[in-house]
Amino acid sequence: MADKNMLKQKDAMPKVRWISLAVAVVVLVSLPFWGGDYIVNIFTLILMYMAIGEMWNLLGGYAGLVSLGSQAFIGLGGYSLAIVSQVLKLPFLLGFLLAAIVSVIFALLISFPIFNMKDVYFTIGTWLVAEALCVFFQTWGFVNYNVGFNITVARTLGATAMYFIAFGVAVIALLAVVLILRSKFGLGLMAMRDNEAASEIRGVKLYRSKLICFLISAAITGLAGAALYLNLSYIKPTVGFSIDWTVSMVFIAVIGGMGTIEGPIIGAIVFVILRQLLYNFSGFSMLILGVIAVVMILVAPKGIMGLINKKSGFDLFGVKRKVKISDFQTNEDN
Amino acid sequence: MEAILKVKDLGIAFGGNKVLDSVNFYVNEGEVLGIMGPNGAGKTVLLNIISGILKADHGEIIFLGQNILKESITARTAMGIGRTFQVPRAFEHMSVYENILASVVYGQKVSEKAAAVKAREILKLVKLEERANEPAGKLRLINRKRLEIGAALASDPKLLLLDEVAGGLTNAEVNEILEIVKTIKGRGVSIIWIEHIIQTLMEGTDRIMLLANGRDLLTDTPEEVMKSSIVNEVYMGAEEDD
Ligand SMILES: Nc1ncnc2c1ncn2[C@@H]1O[C@H](COP(=O)(O)OP(=O)(O)OP(=O)(O)O)[C@@H](O)[C@H]1O
Ligand SMILES: [Mg+2]
């Protein structure tokens, strides 16, 4: 019977899943002990970009919120780290805590005006908010105006420590998305992703669901912003609040596949490697990445994950709900 | 018999296009009210107003004794109004089972575990057990229509609004839909059923309302409606207009 075979295949899936995940964890955790500095640095970047890609994808891929203002949280995260370590001279890890808190509060405050904007107005709204924040930081003496900060603690940190911080941020981002999608809330989120109007008729509260995604995305993007600037060790407003950050996130989500968990992981790997390869064309690299993204949208609108998914029912993180035919037979009598 | 839904003097215009002028009708508890009318008569608009997607310019909608015009879409779902969409709107990248599961979880505000049992019951009712783990986006039309009905049932509605669930199907398939609707009616659910296929309305409804020119031109038993000259006039008129 065809159905039975199909179910058997699906039962084998969790094993494949656990083995793949276990291999990934072992490789990543042991990486600094066998990989050279260059490899460790590359993976540090991949992990951090994966985190912000996942967070943009949570908004753009699931909640239908196309933001061009996520750099606001990268900048807030970076500055939180700078203020805690440079101005307050406190342990820099507190900067990560502040990054998440400040980002959530800021997100909540701007949600009131921008959540009343629809579609492209929302997109423009988020971008304007980030630009305004940039201007504000340029004129704020407490954060050294245009000059910004050298984040000196970064220099005392080895490549391995930096790698594990990036790893931690990536795990938090991934875990957040996986737990959300495996929960009741995630079921509504996937419905929203597929058809917003229909999900609302079925009972999903759009405003609330979107707001929750916006706040989670802000917190973890802020956290990643602190990690990114710990790695860069220097922050100023025009860079910290640069739209380039969000352009990278969009690229990662689009290339990997929007509305999937695996997409931004693949996207981040592609993005970081491409950026390394394009290092010599620094002036053009964004342009080249943009062209690649546009071609991808035209050729494979669902990204690399879309291509993979067409062939197999790939579900690395087990967010798909399955039902067994035998479940139907047990309550046949009513 | 008590009316579960009363619609009074309902009207809506889009710009200068007065689609509904003044619509008045009621649906009794446990009854199936059929709605027919030419293309563009405003049948779908009427369902959109009842389910909260569109705001009426004037009129009243009394559901279970309460005026619901100010209630949100999700509140109306929670109160017991379920609907299908004329062009099925499934969650395409989710499986058939996940479609129903999500709709039960949110429609009835229950845990996923509690929803799983109800979702399986609904899948059986609409005869989609065999397709449960298939992506909704890959279903053929009859199964999309089944899923659409299943999703509308997921909130355990007291009033079910069906928008051309038999449209575009073969005769055999139409009969399957008819059976499903009869089963739902048998469970005490009141139904408004929009359909172009007169034969289906004749078999599946208790009363039929003719909607045309922005008004409820006629509401009567299927037999009386078929005998009426108004129906012929409306449909002949519409054909001449085309
Ligand atoms: N949101 C809207 N904005 C503007 N005009 C609309 C809107 N929705 C419907 N209309 C118009 O209202 C009229 C009635 O449309 P409706 O879809 O209700 O027809 P219908 O009776 O369901 O027809 P059909 O049998 O073809 O489904 C049409 O002229 C349509 O263009
Ligand atoms: Mg219609």
Coordinates of C-alpha atoms and ligand atoms in Angstrom, one line a residue:
Chain A
M1 CA 0.0 0.0 0.0
A2 CA 1.4 3.3 -1.1
D3 CA 0.3 5.1 2.0
K4 CA 2.0 2.7 4.4
N5 CA 5.3 3.1 2.5
M6 CA 5.0 6.9 2.7
L7 CA 4.5 6.7 6.5
K8 CA 7.4 4.4 6.9
Q9 CA 9.7 6.8 5.2
K10 CA 8.5 9.6 7.4
D11 CA 9.1 7.6 10.5
A12 CA 12.8 7.2 9.4
M13 CA 13.0 10.9 9.2
P14 CA 13.7 11.7 12.9
K15 CA 16.8 9.5 12.9
V16 CA 18.3 11.3 9.9
R17 CA 17.4 14.5 11.6
W18 CA 19.1 13.7 14.9
I19 CA 22.2 12.4 13.2
S20 CA 22.6 15.5 11.1
L21 CA 22.0 17.8 14.0
A22 CA 24.5 15.9 16.2
V23 CA 27.2 16.0 13.5
A24 CA 26.6 19.7 13.1
V25 CA 27.0 20.4 16.8
V26 CA 30.1 18.2 17.1
V27 CA 31.8 19.9 14.1
L28 CA 30.9 23.4 15.3
V29 CA 31.8 22.9 19.0
S30 CA 35.2 21.3 18.1
L31 CA 36.0 23.7 15.2
P32 CA 38.3 26.1 17.1
F33 CA 40.4 23.1 18.2
W34 CA 41.2 21.9 14.7
G35 CA 40.5 24.8 12.5
G36 CA 43.0 27.6 11.8
D37 CA 42.2 31.2 12.7
Y38 CA 41.0 32.0 9.2
I39 CA 38.4 29.2 9.3
V40 CA 37.4 30.1 12.8
N41 CA 36.8 33.7 11.8
I42 CA 34.8 32.7 8.8
F43 CA 32.6 30.6 10.9
T44 CA 32.3 33.3 13.5
L45 CA 30.8 35.5 10.7
I46 CA 28.6 32.8 9.3
L47 CA 27.1 32.1 12.8
M48 CA 26.4 35.8 13.5
Y49 CA 25.0 36.4 10.0
M50 CA 22.9 33.3 10.3
A51 CA 21.4 34.7 13.6
I52 CA 20.4 38.0 12.0
G53 CA 19.2 36.3 8.8
E54 CA 16.9 34.1 10.9
M55 CA 15.6 37.1 12.7
W56 CA 14.9 39.0 9.5
N57 CA 13.3 35.9 8.1
L58 CA 11.0 35.6 11.2
L59 CA 9.6 39.0 10.2
G60 CA 9.8 38.9 6.4
G61 CA 9.4 35.2 5.9
Y62 CA 6.7 34.4 8.5
A63 CA 5.0 37.5 9.9
G64 CA 4.7 39.3 6.5
L65 CA 6.6 42.3 7.9
V66 CA 9.1 43.4 5.3
S67 CA 11.5 45.5 7.4
L68 CA 14.3 47.7 6.0
G69 CA 15.0 49.0 9.5
S70 CA 16.6 46.0 11.3
Q71 CA 19.9 47.9 11.3
A72 CA 18.3 49.9 14.1
F73 CA 18.7 46.9 16.4
I74 CA 22.2 46.1 15.1
G75 CA 23.3 49.7 16.0
L76 CA 21.5 49.7 19.3
G77 CA 23.2 46.3 20.1
G78 CA 26.6 47.6 19.1
Y79 CA 26.2 50.8 21.1
S80 CA 24.9 48.9 24.2
L81 CA 28.1 46.9 24.1
A82 CA 30.2 50.0 23.6
I83 CA 28.5 52.0 26.4
V84 CA 28.7 49.1 28.9
S85 CA 32.3 48.4 28.2
Q86 CA 33.8 51.8 27.3
V87 CA 31.7 54.3 29.3
L88 CA 30.4 52.3 32.3
K89 CA 33.5 50.1 32.4
L90 CA 31.3 47.1 33.3
P91 CA 31.9 43.5 32.2
F92 CA 31.2 43.4 28.5
L93 CA 28.7 40.5 28.7
L94 CA 26.3 42.9 30.4
G95 CA 26.4 44.8 27.1
F96 CA 24.7 41.8 25.5
L97 CA 21.9 41.9 28.2
L98 CA 21.5 45.7 27.7
A99 CA 21.5 45.1 23.9
A100 CA 18.5 42.8 24.1
I101 CA 16.6 44.9 26.6
V102 CA 17.1 48.2 24.8
S103 CA 16.2 46.7 21.5
V104 CA 12.9 45.2 22.8
I105 CA 11.9 48.5 24.4
F106 CA 12.7 50.5 21.3
A107 CA 10.8 48.0 19.2
L108 CA 7.8 48.2 21.4
L109 CA 7.8 52.0 21.3
I110 CA 8.1 52.2 17.5
S111 CA 5.5 49.5 17.0
F112 CA 2.7 51.9 17.9
P113 CA 3.2 54.2 14.9
I114 CA 4.6 51.7 12.4
F115 CA 2.2 48.9 13.0
N116 CA -0.5 51.2 11.7
M117 CA 1.3 51.4 8.4
K118 CA 0.5 48.8 5.8
D119 CA 2.8 46.9 3.4
V120 CA 5.3 49.2 1.7
Y121 CA 4.5 52.0 4.2
F122 CA 5.6 49.7 7.0
T123 CA 8.8 49.0 5.1
I124 CA 9.5 52.7 4.5
G125 CA 8.5 53.4 8.1
T126 CA 11.0 51.0 9.6
W127 CA 13.8 52.5 7.3
L128 CA 12.9 56.0 8.4
V129 CA 13.0 55.1 12.1
A130 CA 16.5 53.6 11.6
E131 CA 17.7 56.7 9.8
A132 CA 16.3 58.9 12.5
L133 CA 18.1 56.8 15.1
C134 CA 21.3 57.3 13.1
V135 CA 20.9 61.0 13.0
F136 CA 20.1 61.1 16.7
F137 CA 23.3 59.2 17.6
Q138 CA 25.3 61.5 15.4
T139 CA 24.2 64.5 17.5
W140 CA 24.4 62.8 20.9
G141 CA 27.4 63.7 22.9
F142 CA 27.2 60.8 25.3
V143 CA 28.0 58.4 22.5
N144 CA 30.8 60.7 21.0
Y145 CA 28.7 62.1 18.1
N146 CA 30.0 61.0 14.7
V147 CA 33.2 59.6 16.1
G148 CA 31.8 56.6 18.0
F149 CA 33.8 54.2 20.1
N150 CA 36.7 51.9 20.0
I151 CA 35.5 48.8 21.7
T152 CA 38.8 48.0 23.4
V153 CA 37.7 44.9 25.2
A154 CA 37.4 43.2 21.8
R155 CA 41.2 43.2 21.5
T156 CA 41.7 41.2 24.7
L157 CA 39.4 38.5 23.3
G158 CA 40.9 35.6 21.4
A159 CA 39.4 34.2 18.2
T160 CA 38.2 31.2 20.1
A161 CA 36.3 33.2 22.7
M162 CA 34.8 35.4 19.9
Y163 CA 33.8 32.2 18.1
F164 CA 31.9 30.8 21.0
I165 CA 30.1 34.1 21.6
A166 CA 28.9 34.0 18.0
F167 CA 28.0 30.3 18.5
G168 CA 26.0 31.2 21.5
V169 CA 24.1 34.0 19.7
A170 CA 23.4 31.6 16.7
V171 CA 22.1 28.9 19.1
I172 CA 19.8 31.4 20.8
A173 CA 18.5 32.6 17.4
L174 CA 18.0 29.2 16.0
L175 CA 16.5 27.8 19.2
A176 CA 14.1 30.7 19.4
V177 CA 12.8 30.1 15.9
V178 CA 12.6 26.3 16.3
L179 CA 10.8 26.5 19.6
I180 CA 8.4 29.1 18.2
L181 CA 7.6 27.0 15.1
R182 CA 7.1 23.8 17.1
S183 CA 4.7 25.6 19.5
K184 CA 1.1 26.5 19.1
F185 CA 2.2 30.0 18.2
G186 CA 4.3 28.7 15.4
L187 CA 1.3 26.9 13.9
G188 CA -0.5 30.2 13.6
L189 CA 2.7 31.8 12.2
M190 CA 3.1 29.3 9.4
A191 CA -0.6 29.8 8.6
M192 CA 0.0 33.6 8.5
R193 CA 3.0 33.1 6.3
D194 CA 1.0 31.1 3.8
N195 CA -2.2 33.2 3.7
E196 CA -2.7 36.1 6.1
A197 CA -6.3 36.8 5.3
A198 CA -7.3 33.1 5.6
S199 CA -5.4 32.7 8.9
E200 CA -7.3 35.7 10.3
I201 CA -10.6 34.1 9.4
R202 CA -9.5 30.9 11.1
G203 CA -8.8 32.8 14.3
V204 CA -5.2 34.0 14.2
K205 CA -4.8 37.4 15.8
L206 CA -2.6 39.2 13.2
Y207 CA -1.6 42.3 15.2
R208 CA -0.6 40.3 18.3
S209 CA 1.3 37.6 16.4
K210 CA 3.2 40.2 14.3
L211 CA 4.1 42.2 17.4
I212 CA 5.5 39.2 19.2
C213 CA 7.6 38.3 16.2
F214 CA 8.8 41.9 16.0
L215 CA 9.8 42.0 19.6
I216 CA 11.7 38.7 19.5
S217 CA 13.4 39.6 16.3
A218 CA 14.4 43.0 17.8
A219 CA 15.9 41.4 21.0
I220 CA 18.0 38.8 19.2
T221 CA 19.0 41.1 16.4
G222 CA 20.2 43.5 19.1
L223 CA 22.1 40.6 20.8
A224 CA 23.7 39.8 17.5
G225 CA 24.5 43.5 17.0
A226 CA 26.5 43.4 20.2
A227 CA 28.4 40.3 18.9
L228 CA 29.0 41.8 15.5
Y229 CA 30.5 44.9 17.1
L230 CA 32.5 42.9 19.6
N231 CA 34.1 41.3 16.5
L232 CA 34.5 44.6 14.6
S233 CA 35.7 46.5 17.7
Y234 CA 34.8 49.9 16.4
I235 CA 31.3 51.5 16.1
K236 CA 30.1 54.8 14.7
P237 CA 26.5 55.8 13.8
T238 CA 26.7 55.8 10.0
V239 CA 28.1 52.2 10.1
G240 CA 26.2 50.9 13.0
F241 CA 22.9 52.1 11.6
S242 CA 23.7 51.4 8.0
I243 CA 21.1 49.9 5.8
D244 CA 23.8 47.5 4.5
W245 CA 23.0 45.3 7.6
T246 CA 19.5 44.8 6.5
V247 CA 20.4 44.4 2.9
S248 CA 22.7 41.5 4.0
M249 CA 19.8 40.0 6.0
V250 CA 17.4 40.2 3.1
F251 CA 20.1 38.6 0.8
I252 CA 20.6 35.8 3.3
A253 CA 16.9 35.1 3.6
V254 CA 16.1 35.3 -0.1
I255 CA 19.1 33.2 -1.2
G256 CA 18.4 30.5 1.4
G257 CA 14.7 30.5 1.2
M258 CA 12.2 32.8 3.0
G259 CA 9.8 31.2 5.4
T260 CA 12.0 28.2 6.3
I261 CA 14.3 27.7 9.2
E262 CA 17.0 26.1 7.1
G263 CA 17.0 28.9 4.5
P264 CA 19.0 31.5 6.5
I265 CA 21.5 28.9 7.5
I266 CA 22.3 28.1 3.9
G267 CA 22.0 31.8 3.0
A268 CA 24.5 32.9 5.7
I269 CA 27.1 30.4 4.4
V270 CA 26.6 31.6 0.8
F271 CA 26.7 35.2 1.9
V272 CA 29.8 35.1 4.0
I273 CA 31.8 33.0 1.4
L274 CA 30.6 35.2 -1.5
R275 CA 31.6 38.3 0.5
Q276 CA 35.1 36.9 1.1
L277 CA 35.4 36.1 -2.6
L278 CA 34.3 39.6 -3.6
Y279 CA 36.6 41.3 -1.1
N280 CA 38.7 42.8 -3.8
F281 CA 35.7 44.4 -5.4
S282 CA 34.7 46.1 -2.2
G283 CA 33.0 49.0 -4.0
F284 CA 30.9 46.7 -6.1
S285 CA 30.4 43.8 -3.7
M286 CA 26.9 45.0 -2.5
L287 CA 25.9 45.6 -6.1
I288 CA 27.1 42.1 -7.2
L289 CA 25.3 40.5 -4.2
G290 CA 22.1 42.5 -5.2
V291 CA 22.3 41.2 -8.8
I292 CA 22.7 37.6 -7.5
A293 CA 19.7 38.1 -5.2
V294 CA 17.5 39.4 -8.0
V295 CA 18.5 36.6 -10.3
M296 CA 17.7 34.1 -7.5
I297 CA 14.2 35.7 -7.1
L298 CA 13.6 35.3 -10.8
V299 CA 15.0 31.8 -11.2
A300 CA 14.1 30.2 -7.8
P301 CA 11.8 32.5 -5.8
K302 CA 11.8 30.1 -2.9
G303 CA 15.6 30.1 -2.6
I304 CA 17.9 27.2 -2.2
M305 CA 15.6 25.6 0.3
G306 CA 12.8 25.8 -2.2
L307 CA 14.9 23.8 -4.6
I308 CA 15.8 21.2 -2.0
N309 CA 12.3 21.0 -0.7
K310 CA 10.8 20.2 -4.1
K311 CA 12.7 17.0 -4.1
S312 CA 12.5 15.8 -0.5
G313 CA 10.2 16.7 2.4
F314 CA 13.3 18.1 4.2
D315 CA 12.5 19.1 7.7
L316 CA 15.7 19.3 9.8
F317 CA 14.2 20.8 12.9
G318 CA 11.0 18.7 13.0
V319 CA 8.5 21.5 12.8
K320 CA 6.1 19.6 10.6
R321 CA 3.2 18.0 12.2
K322 CA 2.4 14.5 11.0
V323 CA -0.6 12.2 11.5
K324 CA -0.5 8.4 11.3
I325 CA -3.2 6.6 9.3
S326 CA -3.6 4.3 12.3
D327 CA -4.7 7.3 14.4
F328 CA -7.8 7.4 12.2
Q329 CA -8.6 3.8 12.8
T330 CA -8.5 4.0 16.6
N331 CA -11.6 6.3 16.6
E332 CA -13.3 4.7 13.7
D333 CA -16.2 3.7 15.9
N334 CA -17.7 7.1 16.5
Chain B
M1 CA -38.2 28.4 15.2
E2 CA -35.5 30.9 16.3
A3 CA -33.4 32.7 13.7
I4 CA -29.7 32.4 14.3
L5 CA -28.9 35.2 11.9
K6 CA -30.9 38.2 10.9
V7 CA -29.7 40.7 8.3
K8 CA -31.5 44.0 8.0
D9 CA -31.2 46.7 5.4
L10 CA -27.6 45.8 4.6
G11 CA -25.9 48.0 2.1
I12 CA -22.5 48.7 0.6
A13 CA -21.0 50.7 -2.2
F14 CA -17.5 50.8 -3.7
G15 CA -17.0 54.3 -5.0
G16 CA -20.0 54.8 -7.1
N17 CA -20.7 51.1 -7.5
K18 CA -23.7 50.3 -5.2
V19 CA -23.2 46.6 -5.0
L20 CA -25.7 45.9 -2.1
D21 CA -28.6 48.4 -1.8
S22 CA -30.8 46.9 0.9
V23 CA -30.6 43.2 1.8
N24 CA -32.9 41.6 4.3
F25 CA -33.1 38.0 5.3
Y26 CA -32.8 35.5 8.2
V27 CA -31.4 32.0 8.7
N28 CA -33.2 29.7 11.1
E29 CA -31.4 27.4 13.5
G30 CA -30.4 24.2 11.7
E31 CA -31.5 25.5 8.3
V32 CA -29.6 25.6 5.0
L33 CA -30.3 28.9 3.2
G34 CA -29.2 28.9 -0.4
I35 CA -28.2 32.1 -2.2
M36 CA -28.3 32.4 -5.9
G37 CA -27.8 35.4 -8.2
P38 CA -25.9 36.4 -11.3
N39 CA -22.2 37.0 -11.5
G40 CA -21.3 40.2 -9.7
A41 CA -24.5 40.3 -7.8
G42 CA -22.7 40.8 -4.5
K43 CA -23.0 37.3 -3.0
T44 CA -19.3 37.1 -2.0
V45 CA -19.5 40.7 -0.8
L46 CA -22.4 39.7 1.5
L47 CA -20.3 36.8 3.0
N48 CA -17.4 39.2 3.4
I49 CA -19.5 41.6 5.4
I50 CA -21.0 38.8 7.6
S51 CA -17.5 37.4 8.3
G52 CA -16.1 40.9 9.0
I53 CA -13.7 41.3 6.0
L54 CA -15.8 44.2 4.6
K55 CA -17.6 47.0 6.5
A56 CA -21.2 47.7 5.5
D57 CA -22.3 51.3 4.8
H58 CA -25.6 50.6 6.6
G59 CA -27.7 47.9 8.1
E60 CA -27.6 45.4 10.9
I61 CA -26.3 41.8 11.3
I62 CA -27.8 40.1 14.3
F63 CA -26.1 36.8 15.1
L64 CA -27.4 34.9 18.1
G65 CA -29.3 38.0 19.2
Q66 CA -26.3 40.3 19.1
N67 CA -25.4 43.0 16.6
I68 CA -22.0 41.9 15.4
L69 CA -21.1 44.7 12.9
K70 CA -18.5 46.1 15.2
E71 CA -16.8 42.8 16.1
S72 CA -13.4 41.9 14.6
I73 CA -12.9 39.1 12.2
T74 CA -11.4 36.8 14.8
A75 CA -14.1 37.6 17.3
R76 CA -16.8 36.6 14.8
T77 CA -14.9 33.3 14.2
A78 CA -14.8 32.7 17.9
M79 CA -18.6 33.5 18.2
G80 CA -19.4 30.8 15.8
I81 CA -19.2 32.0 12.2
G82 CA -17.1 29.9 9.9
R83 CA -16.7 30.4 6.2
T84 CA -15.1 29.1 3.0
F85 CA -13.6 31.2 0.3
Q86 CA -14.8 31.0 -3.3
V87 CA -11.2 30.5 -4.5
P88 CA -9.9 28.2 -1.8
R89 CA -7.3 29.8 0.5
A90 CA -5.4 26.9 2.0
F91 CA -2.1 27.3 3.8
E92 CA -0.3 25.9 0.8
H93 CA 3.1 25.0 2.3
M94 CA 1.4 23.2 5.2
S95 CA 0.0 19.7 5.1
V96 CA -3.7 19.0 4.9
Y97 CA -3.5 17.9 8.5
E98 CA -1.6 21.0 9.6
N99 CA -4.1 23.2 7.8
I100 CA -7.0 21.8 9.9
L101 CA -4.9 21.5 13.1
A102 CA -3.9 25.2 12.9
S103 CA -7.5 26.2 12.2
V104 CA -8.8 24.1 15.2
V105 CA -6.1 25.5 17.6
Y106 CA -6.9 29.1 16.7
G107 CA -10.6 28.7 16.0
Q108 CA -11.4 26.9 19.2
K109 CA -8.6 28.2 21.4
V110 CA -7.5 24.8 22.5
S111 CA -4.1 23.1 22.9
E112 CA -2.5 21.4 20.0
K113 CA -3.0 18.0 21.7
A114 CA -6.8 18.6 22.1
A115 CA -6.9 20.0 18.6
A116 CA -5.3 16.9 17.1
V117 CA -8.3 14.7 18.0
K118 CA -10.8 17.2 16.6
A119 CA -8.6 17.7 13.5
R120 CA -8.8 14.0 12.7
E121 CA -12.5 14.0 13.1
I122 CA -12.8 16.8 10.6
L123 CA -10.5 15.1 8.1
K124 CA -12.7 12.1 8.3
L125 CA -15.9 14.1 7.8
V126 CA -14.5 15.8 4.7
K127 CA -12.9 12.6 3.6
L128 CA -9.3 13.7 3.4
E129 CA -7.7 11.2 5.8
E130 CA -5.7 9.7 2.9
R131 CA -4.3 13.1 2.0
A132 CA -3.5 14.1 5.6
N133 CA 0.3 14.5 5.2
E134 CA 0.3 15.9 1.7
P135 CA 1.0 19.6 1.1
A136 CA -2.2 21.5 0.7
G137 CA -0.8 23.3 -2.3
K138 CA -0.6 20.1 -4.3
L139 CA -4.3 19.1 -4.0
R140 CA -6.7 18.9 -6.9
L141 CA -9.8 21.0 -6.9
I142 CA -12.2 18.7 -5.2
N143 CA -9.8 18.1 -2.4
R144 CA -9.1 21.8 -2.1
K145 CA -12.8 22.3 -1.7
R146 CA -13.0 19.6 0.9
L147 CA -10.1 21.2 2.8
E148 CA -11.8 24.6 2.6
I149 CA -14.9 23.1 4.2
G150 CA -12.8 21.3 6.8
A151 CA -11.0 24.5 7.7
A152 CA -14.3 26.4 8.0
L153 CA -15.6 23.7 10.3
A154 CA -12.4 23.8 12.5
S155 CA -13.7 26.6 14.7
D156 CA -16.8 24.5 15.5
P157 CA -19.1 27.1 13.9
K158 CA -22.8 27.4 14.6
L159 CA -23.2 29.2 11.2
L160 CA -21.3 28.0 8.2
L161 CA -21.0 30.2 5.1
L162 CA -20.2 28.3 1.9
D163 CA -19.2 30.2 -1.2
E164 CA -19.5 28.1 -4.3
V165 CA -18.0 25.0 -2.8
A166 CA -19.5 22.9 -5.6
G167 CA -18.4 25.3 -8.4
G168 CA -16.2 23.8 -11.1
L169 CA -16.7 20.2 -10.1
T170 CA -18.0 17.2 -12.0
N171 CA -21.4 15.9 -11.2
A172 CA -20.1 13.0 -9.2
E173 CA -17.9 15.4 -7.2
V174 CA -20.8 17.8 -6.6
N175 CA -22.7 14.9 -5.1
E176 CA -19.8 14.2 -2.7
I177 CA -19.9 17.8 -1.6
L178 CA -23.7 17.6 -1.2
E179 CA -23.2 14.6 1.1
I180 CA -20.7 16.4 3.2
V181 CA -23.0 19.4 3.6
K182 CA -25.9 17.2 4.5
T183 CA -23.7 15.5 7.2
I184 CA -22.8 19.0 8.6
K185 CA -26.4 20.0 8.6
G186 CA -27.2 16.8 10.4
R187 CA -25.0 18.0 13.2
G188 CA -27.2 21.0 13.7
V189 CA -25.0 23.6 12.0
S190 CA -26.9 26.4 10.2
I191 CA -25.6 27.0 6.7
I192 CA -25.7 29.8 4.1
W193 CA -24.8 28.2 0.8
I194 CA -24.0 30.3 -2.3
E195 CA -24.1 28.3 -5.5
H196 CA -24.7 28.8 -9.2
I197 CA -25.7 25.3 -9.8
I198 CA -29.5 25.4 -9.3
Q199 CA -29.8 21.6 -9.1
T200 CA -27.4 21.5 -6.1
L201 CA -29.4 24.3 -4.3
M202 CA -32.6 22.4 -5.0
E203 CA -31.3 19.3 -3.3
G204 CA -29.2 20.8 -0.6
T205 CA -31.2 23.7 0.8
D206 CA -34.3 24.4 2.8
R207 CA -34.9 27.9 1.3
I208 CA -33.3 29.9 -1.5
M209 CA -32.8 33.6 -1.7
L210 CA -32.3 35.3 -5.0
L211 CA -29.9 38.2 -4.8
A212 CA -29.8 40.6 -7.7
N213 CA -29.8 44.4 -8.2
G214 CA -28.5 44.8 -4.7
R215 CA -31.6 43.3 -3.2
D216 CA -33.1 40.1 -1.9
L217 CA -35.5 39.9 -4.7
L218 CA -37.1 36.6 -3.6
T219 CA -36.8 34.1 -0.7
D220 CA -38.8 30.9 -0.7
T221 CA -38.7 27.2 -0.8
P222 CA -36.6 25.7 -3.6
E223 CA -39.8 24.6 -5.4
E224 CA -41.5 28.0 -5.3
V225 CA -38.3 29.8 -6.3
M226 CA -38.0 27.5 -9.4
K227 CA -41.6 28.3 -10.4
S228 CA -41.1 32.1 -10.0
S229 CA -40.9 34.2 -13.1
I230 CA -38.5 36.6 -11.3
V231 CA -35.7 34.1 -11.5
N232 CA -36.1 33.8 -15.2
E233 CA -36.2 37.5 -15.7
V234 CA -33.1 38.1 -13.6
Y235 CA -31.1 35.4 -15.4
M236 CA -32.4 36.3 -18.9
G237 CA -31.7 39.9 -18.2
A238 CA -28.2 39.1 -17.0
E239 CA -27.5 37.2 -20.2
E240 CA -28.7 40.0 -22.4
D241 CA -26.4 42.4 -20.5
D242 CA -23.3 40.2 -21.2
Ligands
LIG1 N1 -13.2 45.0 -2.1 C1 -13.9 45.4 -3.2 N2 -13.6 46.7 -3.7 C2 -14.3 47.1 -4.7 N3 -15.2 46.4 -5.4 C3 -15.5 45.2 -5.0 C4 -14.9 44.6 -3.9 N4 -15.4 43.4 -3.7 C5 -16.3 43.2 -4.6 N5 -16.4 44.3 -5.4 C6 -17.3 44.4 -6.5 O1 -18.6 44.1 -6.1 C7 -19.3 43.4 -7.1 C8 -19.9 42.1 -6.6 O2 -18.8 41.2 -6.4 P1 -19.0 39.7 -5.7 O3 -17.7 39.1 -5.8 O4 -19.7 39.8 -4.5 O5 -20.0 39.0 -6.8 P2 -20.6 37.6 -6.7 O6 -22.1 37.7 -6.6 O7 -19.9 36.8 -5.6 O8 -20.2 37.0 -8.1 P3 -19.7 35.6 -8.6 O9 -20.9 34.7 -8.8 O10 -19.0 35.8 -9.9 O11 -18.8 35.1 -7.5 C9 -18.4 43.2 -8.3 O12 -18.7 44.2 -9.2 C10 -17.0 43.5 -7.7 O13 -16.2 44.0 -8.6
MG2 MG -18.7 35.2 -5.5

